[in-house]
PDB file of N, CA and C in Angstrom:
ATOM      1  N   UNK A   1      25.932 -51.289  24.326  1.00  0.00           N
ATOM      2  CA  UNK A   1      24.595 -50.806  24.126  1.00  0.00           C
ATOM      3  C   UNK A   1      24.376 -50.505  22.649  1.00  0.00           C
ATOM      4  N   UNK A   2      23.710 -50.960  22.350  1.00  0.00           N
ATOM      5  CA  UNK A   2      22.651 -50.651  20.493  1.00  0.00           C
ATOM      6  C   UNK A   2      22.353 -49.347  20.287  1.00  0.00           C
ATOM      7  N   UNK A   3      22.721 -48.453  19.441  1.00  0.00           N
ATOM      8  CA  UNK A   3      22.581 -47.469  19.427  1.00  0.00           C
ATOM      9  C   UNK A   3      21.650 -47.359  17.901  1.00  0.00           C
ATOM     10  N   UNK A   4      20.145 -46.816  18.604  1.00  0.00           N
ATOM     11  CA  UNK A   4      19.335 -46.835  16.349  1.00  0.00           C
ATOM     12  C   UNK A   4      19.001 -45.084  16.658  1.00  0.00           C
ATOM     13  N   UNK A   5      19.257 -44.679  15.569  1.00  0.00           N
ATOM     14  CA  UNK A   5      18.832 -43.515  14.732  1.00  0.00           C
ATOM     15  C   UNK A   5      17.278 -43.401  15.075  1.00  0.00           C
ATOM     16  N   UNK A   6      16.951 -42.198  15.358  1.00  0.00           N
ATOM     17  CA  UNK A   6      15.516 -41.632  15.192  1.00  0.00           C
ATOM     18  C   UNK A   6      15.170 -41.172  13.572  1.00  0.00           C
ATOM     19  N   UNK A   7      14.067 -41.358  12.830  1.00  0.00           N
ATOM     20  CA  UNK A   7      13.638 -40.858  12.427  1.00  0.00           C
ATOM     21  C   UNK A   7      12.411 -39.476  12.132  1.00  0.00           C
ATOM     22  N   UNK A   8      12.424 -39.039  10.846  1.00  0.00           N
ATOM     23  CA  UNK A   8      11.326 -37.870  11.066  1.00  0.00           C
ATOM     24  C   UNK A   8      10.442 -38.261   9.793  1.00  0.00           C
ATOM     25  N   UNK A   9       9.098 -38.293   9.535  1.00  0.00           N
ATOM     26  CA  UNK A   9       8.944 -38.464   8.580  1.00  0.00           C
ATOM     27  C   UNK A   9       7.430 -37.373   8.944  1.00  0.00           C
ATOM     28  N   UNK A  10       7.172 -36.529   7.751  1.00  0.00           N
ATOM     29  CA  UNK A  10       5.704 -36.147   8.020  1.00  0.00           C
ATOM     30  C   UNK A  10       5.886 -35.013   9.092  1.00  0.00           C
ATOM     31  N   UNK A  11       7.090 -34.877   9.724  1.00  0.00           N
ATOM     32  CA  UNK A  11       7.093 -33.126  10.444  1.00  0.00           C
ATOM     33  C   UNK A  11       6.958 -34.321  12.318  1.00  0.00           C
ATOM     34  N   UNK A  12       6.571 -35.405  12.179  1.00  0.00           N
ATOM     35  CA  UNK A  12       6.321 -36.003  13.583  1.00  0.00           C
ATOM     36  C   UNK A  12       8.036 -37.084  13.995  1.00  0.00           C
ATOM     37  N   UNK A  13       7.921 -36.716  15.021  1.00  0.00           N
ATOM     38  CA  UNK A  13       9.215 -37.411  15.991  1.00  0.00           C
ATOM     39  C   UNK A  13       9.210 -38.354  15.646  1.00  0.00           C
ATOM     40  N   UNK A  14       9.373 -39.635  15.216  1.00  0.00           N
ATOM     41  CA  UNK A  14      10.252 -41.059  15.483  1.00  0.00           C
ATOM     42  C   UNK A  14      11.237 -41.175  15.804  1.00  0.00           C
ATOM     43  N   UNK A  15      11.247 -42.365  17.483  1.00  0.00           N
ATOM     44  CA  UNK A  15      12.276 -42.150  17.996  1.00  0.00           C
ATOM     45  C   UNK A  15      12.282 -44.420  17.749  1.00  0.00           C
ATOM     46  N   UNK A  16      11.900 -44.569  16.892  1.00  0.00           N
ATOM     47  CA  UNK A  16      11.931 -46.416  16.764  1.00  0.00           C
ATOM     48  C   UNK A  16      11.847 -47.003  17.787  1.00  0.00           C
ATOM     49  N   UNK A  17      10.885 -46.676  18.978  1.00  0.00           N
ATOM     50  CA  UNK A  17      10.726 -47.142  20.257  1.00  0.00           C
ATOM     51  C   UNK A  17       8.835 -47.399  20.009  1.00  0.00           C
ATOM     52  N   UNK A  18       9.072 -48.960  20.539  1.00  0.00           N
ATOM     53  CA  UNK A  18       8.116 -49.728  21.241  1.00  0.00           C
ATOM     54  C   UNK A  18       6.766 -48.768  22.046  1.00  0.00           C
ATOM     55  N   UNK A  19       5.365 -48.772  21.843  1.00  0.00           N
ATOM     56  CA  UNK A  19       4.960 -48.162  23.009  1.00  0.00           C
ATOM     57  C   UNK A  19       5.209 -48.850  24.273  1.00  0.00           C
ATOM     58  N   UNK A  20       5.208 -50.006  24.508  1.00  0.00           N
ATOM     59  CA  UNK A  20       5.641 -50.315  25.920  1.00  0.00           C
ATOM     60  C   UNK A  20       7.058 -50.328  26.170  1.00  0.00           C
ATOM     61  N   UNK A  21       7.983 -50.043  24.974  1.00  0.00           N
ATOM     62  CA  UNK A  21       9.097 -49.457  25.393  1.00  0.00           C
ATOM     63  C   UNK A  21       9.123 -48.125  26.159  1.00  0.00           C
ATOM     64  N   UNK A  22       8.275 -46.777  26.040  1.00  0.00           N
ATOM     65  CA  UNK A  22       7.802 -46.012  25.867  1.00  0.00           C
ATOM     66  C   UNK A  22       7.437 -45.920  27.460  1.00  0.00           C
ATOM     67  N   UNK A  23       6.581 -46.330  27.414  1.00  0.00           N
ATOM     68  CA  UNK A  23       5.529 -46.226  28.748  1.00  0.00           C
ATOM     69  C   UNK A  23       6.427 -47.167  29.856  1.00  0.00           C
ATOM     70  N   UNK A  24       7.327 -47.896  29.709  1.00  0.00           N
ATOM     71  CA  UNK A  24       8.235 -48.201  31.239  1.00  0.00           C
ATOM     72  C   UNK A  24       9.376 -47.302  31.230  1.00  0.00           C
ATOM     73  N   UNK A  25       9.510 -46.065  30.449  1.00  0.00           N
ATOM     74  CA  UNK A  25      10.841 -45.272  30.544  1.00  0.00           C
ATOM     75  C   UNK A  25      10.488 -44.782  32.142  1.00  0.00           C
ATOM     76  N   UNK A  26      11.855 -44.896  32.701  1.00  0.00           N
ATOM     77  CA  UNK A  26      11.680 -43.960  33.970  1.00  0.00           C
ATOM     78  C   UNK A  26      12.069 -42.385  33.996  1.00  0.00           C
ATOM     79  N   UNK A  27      11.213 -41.837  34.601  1.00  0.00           N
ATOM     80  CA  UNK A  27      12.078 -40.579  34.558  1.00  0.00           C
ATOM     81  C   UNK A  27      13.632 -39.859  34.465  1.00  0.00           C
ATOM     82  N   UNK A  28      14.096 -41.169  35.299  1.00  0.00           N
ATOM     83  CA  UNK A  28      15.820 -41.108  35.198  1.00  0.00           C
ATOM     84  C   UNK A  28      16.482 -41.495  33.789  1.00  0.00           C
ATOM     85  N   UNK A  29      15.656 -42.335  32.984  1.00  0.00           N
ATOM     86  CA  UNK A  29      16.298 -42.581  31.891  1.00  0.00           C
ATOM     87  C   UNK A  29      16.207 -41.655  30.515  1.00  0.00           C
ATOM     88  N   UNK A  30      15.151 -40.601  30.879  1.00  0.00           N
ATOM     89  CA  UNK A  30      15.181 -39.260  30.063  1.00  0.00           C
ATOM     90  C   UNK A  30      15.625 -38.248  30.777  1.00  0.00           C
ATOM     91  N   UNK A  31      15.727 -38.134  31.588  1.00  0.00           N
ATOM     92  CA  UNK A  31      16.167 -36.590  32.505  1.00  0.00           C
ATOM     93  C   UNK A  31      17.105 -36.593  33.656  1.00  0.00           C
ATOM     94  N   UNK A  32      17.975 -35.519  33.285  1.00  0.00           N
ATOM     95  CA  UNK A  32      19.197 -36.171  34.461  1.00  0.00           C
ATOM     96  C   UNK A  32      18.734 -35.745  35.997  1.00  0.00           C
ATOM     97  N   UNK A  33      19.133 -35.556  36.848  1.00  0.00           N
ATOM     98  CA  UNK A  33      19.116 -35.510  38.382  1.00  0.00           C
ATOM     99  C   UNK A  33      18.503 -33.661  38.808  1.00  0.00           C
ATOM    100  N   UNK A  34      19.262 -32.611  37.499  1.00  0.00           N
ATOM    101  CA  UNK A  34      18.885 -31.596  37.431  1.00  0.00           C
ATOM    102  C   UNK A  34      17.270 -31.204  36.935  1.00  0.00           C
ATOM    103  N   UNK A  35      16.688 -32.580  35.911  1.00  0.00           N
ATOM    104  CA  UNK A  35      15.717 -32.413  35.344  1.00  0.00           C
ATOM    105  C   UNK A  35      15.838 -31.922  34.051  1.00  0.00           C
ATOM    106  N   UNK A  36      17.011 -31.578  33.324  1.00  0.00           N
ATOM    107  CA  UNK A  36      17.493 -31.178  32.042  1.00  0.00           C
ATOM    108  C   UNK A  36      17.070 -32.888  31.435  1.00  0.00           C
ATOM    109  N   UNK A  37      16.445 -32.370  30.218  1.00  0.00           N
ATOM    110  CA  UNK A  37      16.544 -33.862  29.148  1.00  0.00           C
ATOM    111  C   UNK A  37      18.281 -34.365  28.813  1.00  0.00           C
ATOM    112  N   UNK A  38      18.391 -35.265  28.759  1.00  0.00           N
ATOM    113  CA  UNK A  38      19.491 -36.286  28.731  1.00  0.00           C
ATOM    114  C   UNK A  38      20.038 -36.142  27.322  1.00  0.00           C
ATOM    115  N   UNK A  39      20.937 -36.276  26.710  1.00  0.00           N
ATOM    116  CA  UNK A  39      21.609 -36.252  25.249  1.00  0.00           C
ATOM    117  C   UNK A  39      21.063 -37.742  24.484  1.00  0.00           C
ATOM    118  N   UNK A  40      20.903 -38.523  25.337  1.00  0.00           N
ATOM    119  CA  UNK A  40      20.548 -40.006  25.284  1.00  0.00           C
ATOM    120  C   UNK A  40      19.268 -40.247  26.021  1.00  0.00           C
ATOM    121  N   UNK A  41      18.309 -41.390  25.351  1.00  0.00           N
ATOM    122  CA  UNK A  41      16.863 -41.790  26.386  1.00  0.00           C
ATOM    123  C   UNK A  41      17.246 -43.395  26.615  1.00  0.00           C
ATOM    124  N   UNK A  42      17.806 -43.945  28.133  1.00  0.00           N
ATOM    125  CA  UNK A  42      17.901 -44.617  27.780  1.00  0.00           C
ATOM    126  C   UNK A  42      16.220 -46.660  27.904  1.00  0.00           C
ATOM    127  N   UNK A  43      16.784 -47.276  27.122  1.00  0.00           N
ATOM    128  CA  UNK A  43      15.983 -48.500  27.639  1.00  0.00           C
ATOM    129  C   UNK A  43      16.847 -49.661  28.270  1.00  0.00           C
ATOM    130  N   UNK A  44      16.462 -49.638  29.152  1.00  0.00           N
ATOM    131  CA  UNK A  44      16.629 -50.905  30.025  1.00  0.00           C
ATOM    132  C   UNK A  44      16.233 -52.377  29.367  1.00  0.00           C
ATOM    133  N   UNK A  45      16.905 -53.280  29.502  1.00  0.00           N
ATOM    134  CA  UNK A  45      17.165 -54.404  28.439  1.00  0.00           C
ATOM    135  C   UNK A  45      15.494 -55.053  28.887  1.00  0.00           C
ATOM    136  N   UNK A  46      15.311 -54.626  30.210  1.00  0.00           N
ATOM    137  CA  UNK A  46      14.297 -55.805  30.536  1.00  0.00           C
ATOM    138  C   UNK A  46      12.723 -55.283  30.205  1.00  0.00           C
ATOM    139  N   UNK A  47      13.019 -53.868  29.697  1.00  0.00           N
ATOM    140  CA  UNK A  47      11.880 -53.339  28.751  1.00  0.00           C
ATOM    141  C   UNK A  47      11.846 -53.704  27.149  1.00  0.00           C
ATOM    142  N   UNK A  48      12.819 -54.536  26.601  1.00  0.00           N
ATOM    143  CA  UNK A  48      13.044 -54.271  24.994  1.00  0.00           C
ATOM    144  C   UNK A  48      12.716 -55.458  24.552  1.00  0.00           C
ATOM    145  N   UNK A  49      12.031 -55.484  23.544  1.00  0.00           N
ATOM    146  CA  UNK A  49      11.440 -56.836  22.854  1.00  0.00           C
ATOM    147  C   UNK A  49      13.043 -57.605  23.049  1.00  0.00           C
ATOM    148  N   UNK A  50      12.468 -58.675  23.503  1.00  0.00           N
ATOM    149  CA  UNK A  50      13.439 -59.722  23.606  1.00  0.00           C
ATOM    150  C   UNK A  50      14.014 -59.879  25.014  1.00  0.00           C
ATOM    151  N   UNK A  51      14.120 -58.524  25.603  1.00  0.00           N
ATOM    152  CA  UNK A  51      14.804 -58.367  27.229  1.00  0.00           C
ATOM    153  C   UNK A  51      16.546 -58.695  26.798  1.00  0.00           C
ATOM    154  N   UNK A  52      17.207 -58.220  25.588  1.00  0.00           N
ATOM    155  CA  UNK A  52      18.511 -59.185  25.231  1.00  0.00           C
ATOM    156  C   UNK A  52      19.286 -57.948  25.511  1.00  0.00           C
ATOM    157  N   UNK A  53      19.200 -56.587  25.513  1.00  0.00           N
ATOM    158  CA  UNK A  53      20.010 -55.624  25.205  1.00  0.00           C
ATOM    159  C   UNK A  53      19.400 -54.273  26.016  1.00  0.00           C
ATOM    160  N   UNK A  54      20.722 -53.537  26.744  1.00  0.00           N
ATOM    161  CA  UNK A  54      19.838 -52.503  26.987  1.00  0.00           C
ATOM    162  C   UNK A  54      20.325 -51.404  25.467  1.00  0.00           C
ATOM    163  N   UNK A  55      20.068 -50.554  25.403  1.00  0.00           N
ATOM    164  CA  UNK A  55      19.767 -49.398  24.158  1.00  0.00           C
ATOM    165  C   UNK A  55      19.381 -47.730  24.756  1.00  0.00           C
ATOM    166  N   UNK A  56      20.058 -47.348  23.515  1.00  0.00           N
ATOM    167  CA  UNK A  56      19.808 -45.664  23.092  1.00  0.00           C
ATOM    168  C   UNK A  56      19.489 -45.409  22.022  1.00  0.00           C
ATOM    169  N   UNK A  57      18.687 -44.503  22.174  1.00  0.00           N
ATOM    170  CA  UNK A  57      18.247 -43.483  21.293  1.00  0.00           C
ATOM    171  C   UNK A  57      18.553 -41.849  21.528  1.00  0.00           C
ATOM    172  N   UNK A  58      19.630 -41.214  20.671  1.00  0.00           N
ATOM    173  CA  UNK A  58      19.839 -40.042  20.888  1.00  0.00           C
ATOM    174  C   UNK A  58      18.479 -39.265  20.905  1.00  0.00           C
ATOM    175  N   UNK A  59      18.675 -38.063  21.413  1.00  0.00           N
ATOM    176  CA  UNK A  59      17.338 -37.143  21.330  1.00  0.00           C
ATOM    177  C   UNK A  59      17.612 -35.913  20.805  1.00  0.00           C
ATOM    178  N   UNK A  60      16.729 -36.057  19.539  1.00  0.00           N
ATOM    179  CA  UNK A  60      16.886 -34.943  18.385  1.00  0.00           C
ATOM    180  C   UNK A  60      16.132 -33.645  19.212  1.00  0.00           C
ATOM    181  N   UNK A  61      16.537 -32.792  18.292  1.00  0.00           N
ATOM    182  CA  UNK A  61      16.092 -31.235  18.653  1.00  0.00           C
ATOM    183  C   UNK A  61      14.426 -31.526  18.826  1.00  0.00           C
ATOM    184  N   UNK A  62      13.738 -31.850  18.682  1.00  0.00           N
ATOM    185  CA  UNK A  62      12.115 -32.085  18.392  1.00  0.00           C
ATOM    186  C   UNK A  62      11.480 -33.011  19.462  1.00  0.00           C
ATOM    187  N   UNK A  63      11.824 -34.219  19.886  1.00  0.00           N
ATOM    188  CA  UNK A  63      11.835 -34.518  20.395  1.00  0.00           C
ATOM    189  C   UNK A  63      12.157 -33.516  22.354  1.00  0.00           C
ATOM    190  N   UNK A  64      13.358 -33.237  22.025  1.00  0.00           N
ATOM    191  CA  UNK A  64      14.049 -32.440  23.244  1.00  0.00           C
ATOM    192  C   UNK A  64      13.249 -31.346  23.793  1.00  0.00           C
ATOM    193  N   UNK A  65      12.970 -30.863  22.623  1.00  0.00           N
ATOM    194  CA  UNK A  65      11.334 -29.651  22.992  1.00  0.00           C
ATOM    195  C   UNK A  65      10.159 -30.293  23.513  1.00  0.00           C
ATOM    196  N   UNK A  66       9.757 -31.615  22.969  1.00  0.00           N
ATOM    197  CA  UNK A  66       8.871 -31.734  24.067  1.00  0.00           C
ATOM    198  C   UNK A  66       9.054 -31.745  25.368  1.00  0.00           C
ATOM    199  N   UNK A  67      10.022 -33.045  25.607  1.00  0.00           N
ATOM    200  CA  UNK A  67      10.509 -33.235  27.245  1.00  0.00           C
ATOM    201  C   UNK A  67      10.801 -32.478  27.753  1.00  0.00           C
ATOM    202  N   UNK A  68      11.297 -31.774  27.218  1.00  0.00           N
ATOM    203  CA  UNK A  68      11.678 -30.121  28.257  1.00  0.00           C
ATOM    204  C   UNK A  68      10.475 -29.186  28.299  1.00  0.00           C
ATOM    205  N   UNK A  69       9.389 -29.580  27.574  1.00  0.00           N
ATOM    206  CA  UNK A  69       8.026 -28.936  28.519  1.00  0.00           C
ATOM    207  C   UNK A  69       6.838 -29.615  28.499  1.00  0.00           C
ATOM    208  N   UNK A  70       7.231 -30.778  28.639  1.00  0.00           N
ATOM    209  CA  UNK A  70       6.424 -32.011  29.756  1.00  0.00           C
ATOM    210  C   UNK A  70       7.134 -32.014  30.878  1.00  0.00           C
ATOM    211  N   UNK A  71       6.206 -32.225  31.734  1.00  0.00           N
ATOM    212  CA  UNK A  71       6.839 -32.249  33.476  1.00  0.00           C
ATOM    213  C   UNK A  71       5.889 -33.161  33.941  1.00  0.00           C
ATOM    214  N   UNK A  72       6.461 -34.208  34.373  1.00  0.00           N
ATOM    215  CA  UNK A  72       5.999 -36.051  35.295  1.00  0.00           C
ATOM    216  C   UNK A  72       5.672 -35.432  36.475  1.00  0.00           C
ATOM    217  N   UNK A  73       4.027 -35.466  36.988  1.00  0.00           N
ATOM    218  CA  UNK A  73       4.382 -35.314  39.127  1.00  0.00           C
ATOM    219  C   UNK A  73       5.438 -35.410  39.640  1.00  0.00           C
ATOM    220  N   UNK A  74       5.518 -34.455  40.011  1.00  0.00           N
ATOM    221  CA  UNK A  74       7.012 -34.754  41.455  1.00  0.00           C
ATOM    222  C   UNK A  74       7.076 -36.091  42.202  1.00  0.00           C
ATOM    223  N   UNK A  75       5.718 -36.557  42.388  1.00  0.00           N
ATOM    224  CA  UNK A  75       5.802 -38.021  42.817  1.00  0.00           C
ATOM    225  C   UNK A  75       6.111 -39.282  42.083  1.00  0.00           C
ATOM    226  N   UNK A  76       5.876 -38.830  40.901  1.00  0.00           N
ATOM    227  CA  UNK A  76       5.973 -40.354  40.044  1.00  0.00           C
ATOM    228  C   UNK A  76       8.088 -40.468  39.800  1.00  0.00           C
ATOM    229  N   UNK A  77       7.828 -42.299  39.693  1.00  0.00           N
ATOM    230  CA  UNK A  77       8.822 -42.478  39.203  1.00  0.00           C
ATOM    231  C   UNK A  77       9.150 -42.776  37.702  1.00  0.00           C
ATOM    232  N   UNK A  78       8.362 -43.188  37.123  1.00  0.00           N
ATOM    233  CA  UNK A  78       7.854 -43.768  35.350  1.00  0.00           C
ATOM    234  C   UNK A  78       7.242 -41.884  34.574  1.00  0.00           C
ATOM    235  N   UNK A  79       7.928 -41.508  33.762  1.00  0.00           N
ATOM    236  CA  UNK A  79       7.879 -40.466  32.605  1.00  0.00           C
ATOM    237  C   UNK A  79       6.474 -40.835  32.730  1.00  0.00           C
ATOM    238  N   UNK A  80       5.726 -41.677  32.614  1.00  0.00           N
ATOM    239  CA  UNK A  80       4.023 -41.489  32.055  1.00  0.00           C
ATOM    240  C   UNK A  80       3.336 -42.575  33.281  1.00  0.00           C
ATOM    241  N   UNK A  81       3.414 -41.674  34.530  1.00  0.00           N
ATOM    242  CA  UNK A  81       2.867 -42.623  35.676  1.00  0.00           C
ATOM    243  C   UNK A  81       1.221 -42.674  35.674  1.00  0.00           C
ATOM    244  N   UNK A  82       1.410 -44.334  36.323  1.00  0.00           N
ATOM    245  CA  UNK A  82      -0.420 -44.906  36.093  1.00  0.00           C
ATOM    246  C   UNK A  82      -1.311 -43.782  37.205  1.00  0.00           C
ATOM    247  N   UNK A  83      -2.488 -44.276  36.882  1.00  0.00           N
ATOM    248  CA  UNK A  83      -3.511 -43.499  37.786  1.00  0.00           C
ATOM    249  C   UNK A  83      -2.959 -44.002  39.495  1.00  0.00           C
ATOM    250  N   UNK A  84      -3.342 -42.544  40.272  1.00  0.00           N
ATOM    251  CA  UNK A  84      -3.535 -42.716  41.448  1.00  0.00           C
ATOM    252  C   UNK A  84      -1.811 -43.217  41.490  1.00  0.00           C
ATOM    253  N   UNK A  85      -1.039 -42.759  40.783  1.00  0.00           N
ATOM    254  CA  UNK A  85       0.526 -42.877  41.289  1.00  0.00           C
ATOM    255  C   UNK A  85       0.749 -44.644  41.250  1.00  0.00           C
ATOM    256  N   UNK A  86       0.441 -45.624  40.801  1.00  0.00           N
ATOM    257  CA  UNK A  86       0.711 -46.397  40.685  1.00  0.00           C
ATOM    258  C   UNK A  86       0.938 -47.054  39.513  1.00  0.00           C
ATOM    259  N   UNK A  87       2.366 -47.603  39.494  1.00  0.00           N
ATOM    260  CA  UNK A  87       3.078 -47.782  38.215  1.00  0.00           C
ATOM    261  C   UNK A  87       3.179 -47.030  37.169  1.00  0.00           C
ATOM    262  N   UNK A  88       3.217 -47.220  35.488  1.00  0.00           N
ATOM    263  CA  UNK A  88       3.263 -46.748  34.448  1.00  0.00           C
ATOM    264  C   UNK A  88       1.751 -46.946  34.158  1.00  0.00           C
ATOM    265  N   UNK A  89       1.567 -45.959  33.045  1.00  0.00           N
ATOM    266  CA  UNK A  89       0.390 -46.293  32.173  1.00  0.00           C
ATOM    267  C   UNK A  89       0.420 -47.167  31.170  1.00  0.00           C
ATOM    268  N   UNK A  90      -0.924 -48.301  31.149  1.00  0.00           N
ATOM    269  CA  UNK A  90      -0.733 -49.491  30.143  1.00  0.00           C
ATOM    270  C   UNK A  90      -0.521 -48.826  28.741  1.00  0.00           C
ATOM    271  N   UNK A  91       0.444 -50.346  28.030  1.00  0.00           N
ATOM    272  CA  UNK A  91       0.018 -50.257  26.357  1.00  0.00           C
ATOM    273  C   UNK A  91      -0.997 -49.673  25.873  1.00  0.00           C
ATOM    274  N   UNK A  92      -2.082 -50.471  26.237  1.00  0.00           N
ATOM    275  CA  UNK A  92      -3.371 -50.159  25.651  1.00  0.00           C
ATOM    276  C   UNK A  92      -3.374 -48.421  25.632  1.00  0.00           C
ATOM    277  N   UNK A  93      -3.852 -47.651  27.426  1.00  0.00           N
ATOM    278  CA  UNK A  93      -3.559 -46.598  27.631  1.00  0.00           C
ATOM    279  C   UNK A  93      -3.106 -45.213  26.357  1.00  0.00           C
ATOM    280  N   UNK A  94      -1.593 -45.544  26.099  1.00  0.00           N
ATOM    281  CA  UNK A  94      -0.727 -44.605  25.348  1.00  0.00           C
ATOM    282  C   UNK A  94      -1.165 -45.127  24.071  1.00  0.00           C
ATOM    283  N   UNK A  95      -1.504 -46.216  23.499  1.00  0.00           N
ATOM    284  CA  UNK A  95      -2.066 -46.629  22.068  1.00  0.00           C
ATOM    285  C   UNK A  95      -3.110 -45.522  21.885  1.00  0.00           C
ATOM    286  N   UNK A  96      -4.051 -45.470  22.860  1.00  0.00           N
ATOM    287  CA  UNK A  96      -5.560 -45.120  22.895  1.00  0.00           C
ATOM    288  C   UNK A  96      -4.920 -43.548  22.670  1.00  0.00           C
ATOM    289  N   UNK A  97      -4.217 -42.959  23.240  1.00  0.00           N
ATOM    290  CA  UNK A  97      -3.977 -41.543  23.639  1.00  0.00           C
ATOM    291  C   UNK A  97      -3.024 -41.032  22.208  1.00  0.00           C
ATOM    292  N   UNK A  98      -2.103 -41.677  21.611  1.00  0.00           N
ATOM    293  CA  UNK A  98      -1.468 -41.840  20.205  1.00  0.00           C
ATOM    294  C   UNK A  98      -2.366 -42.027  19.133  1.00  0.00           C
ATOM    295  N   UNK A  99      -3.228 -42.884  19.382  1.00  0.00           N
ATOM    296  CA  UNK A  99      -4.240 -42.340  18.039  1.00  0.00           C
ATOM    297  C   UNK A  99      -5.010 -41.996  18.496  1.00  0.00           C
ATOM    298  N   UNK A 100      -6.010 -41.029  18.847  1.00  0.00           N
ATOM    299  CA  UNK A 100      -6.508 -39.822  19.248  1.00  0.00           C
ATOM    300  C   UNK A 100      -5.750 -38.659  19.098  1.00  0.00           C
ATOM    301  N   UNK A 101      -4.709 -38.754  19.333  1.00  0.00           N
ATOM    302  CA  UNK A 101      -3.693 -37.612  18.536  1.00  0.00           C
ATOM    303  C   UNK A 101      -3.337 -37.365  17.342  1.00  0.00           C
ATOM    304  N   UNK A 102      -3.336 -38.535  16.454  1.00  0.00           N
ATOM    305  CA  UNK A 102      -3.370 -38.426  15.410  1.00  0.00           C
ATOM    306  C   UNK A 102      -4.528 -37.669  14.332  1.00  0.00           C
ATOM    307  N   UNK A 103      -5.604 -38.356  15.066  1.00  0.00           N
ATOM    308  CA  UNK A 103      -6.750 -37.666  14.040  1.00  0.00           C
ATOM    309  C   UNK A 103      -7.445 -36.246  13.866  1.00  0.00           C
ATOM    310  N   UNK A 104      -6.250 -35.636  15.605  1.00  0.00           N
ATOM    311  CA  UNK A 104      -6.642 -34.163  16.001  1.00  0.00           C
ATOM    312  C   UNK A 104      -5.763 -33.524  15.124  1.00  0.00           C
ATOM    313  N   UNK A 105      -4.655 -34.019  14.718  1.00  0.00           N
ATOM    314  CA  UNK A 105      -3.274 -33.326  14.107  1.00  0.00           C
ATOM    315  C   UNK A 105      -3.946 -33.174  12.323  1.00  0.00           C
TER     316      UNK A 105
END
């Protein structure tokens, strides 16, 4: 497994992940079975540009504070589940919701 460094630049998280890397994480691949965030987030190869490799990204202190107070429905299986419990939320979706955040910050 590929292991890349997060960056910080500007006080904001970079974790060098894809938004549709992003938006197919499953809940299991950030949070263990207890619901504690994971030391590692991982991606599944068949989410990663190319589909060639699966990968980690450790999870810095900053990062770790969020996930540990974000909480996914008890029903969903995908960290950022689609409307009405079905699937993930699109690219487009988390693009739209990422910059709108930006211009509030």
């Amino acid at each position: 497994m590929k292991q890349e460094s997060p960056s910080f630049q500007g006080g904001e998280c970079q974790t060098a992940c894809r938004v549709n890397e992003a938006v197919t994480l499953r809940i299991r691949d950030v949070l263990d079975r207890f619901g504690s965030v994971r030391p590692v987030v991982l991606f599944r190869k068949g989410n990663t540009k190319g589909k060639l490799a699966t990968r980690t990204i450790p999870v810095l202190e900053d990062l770790r504070k969020h996930l540990t107070n974000y909480h996914p429905p008890k029903w969903a299986n995908y960290l950022f589940p689609g409307r009405h419990g079905k699937g993930h939320i699109t690219p487009d979706a988390a693009s739209k919701i990422l910059n709108s955040l930006r211009f509030c910050l």
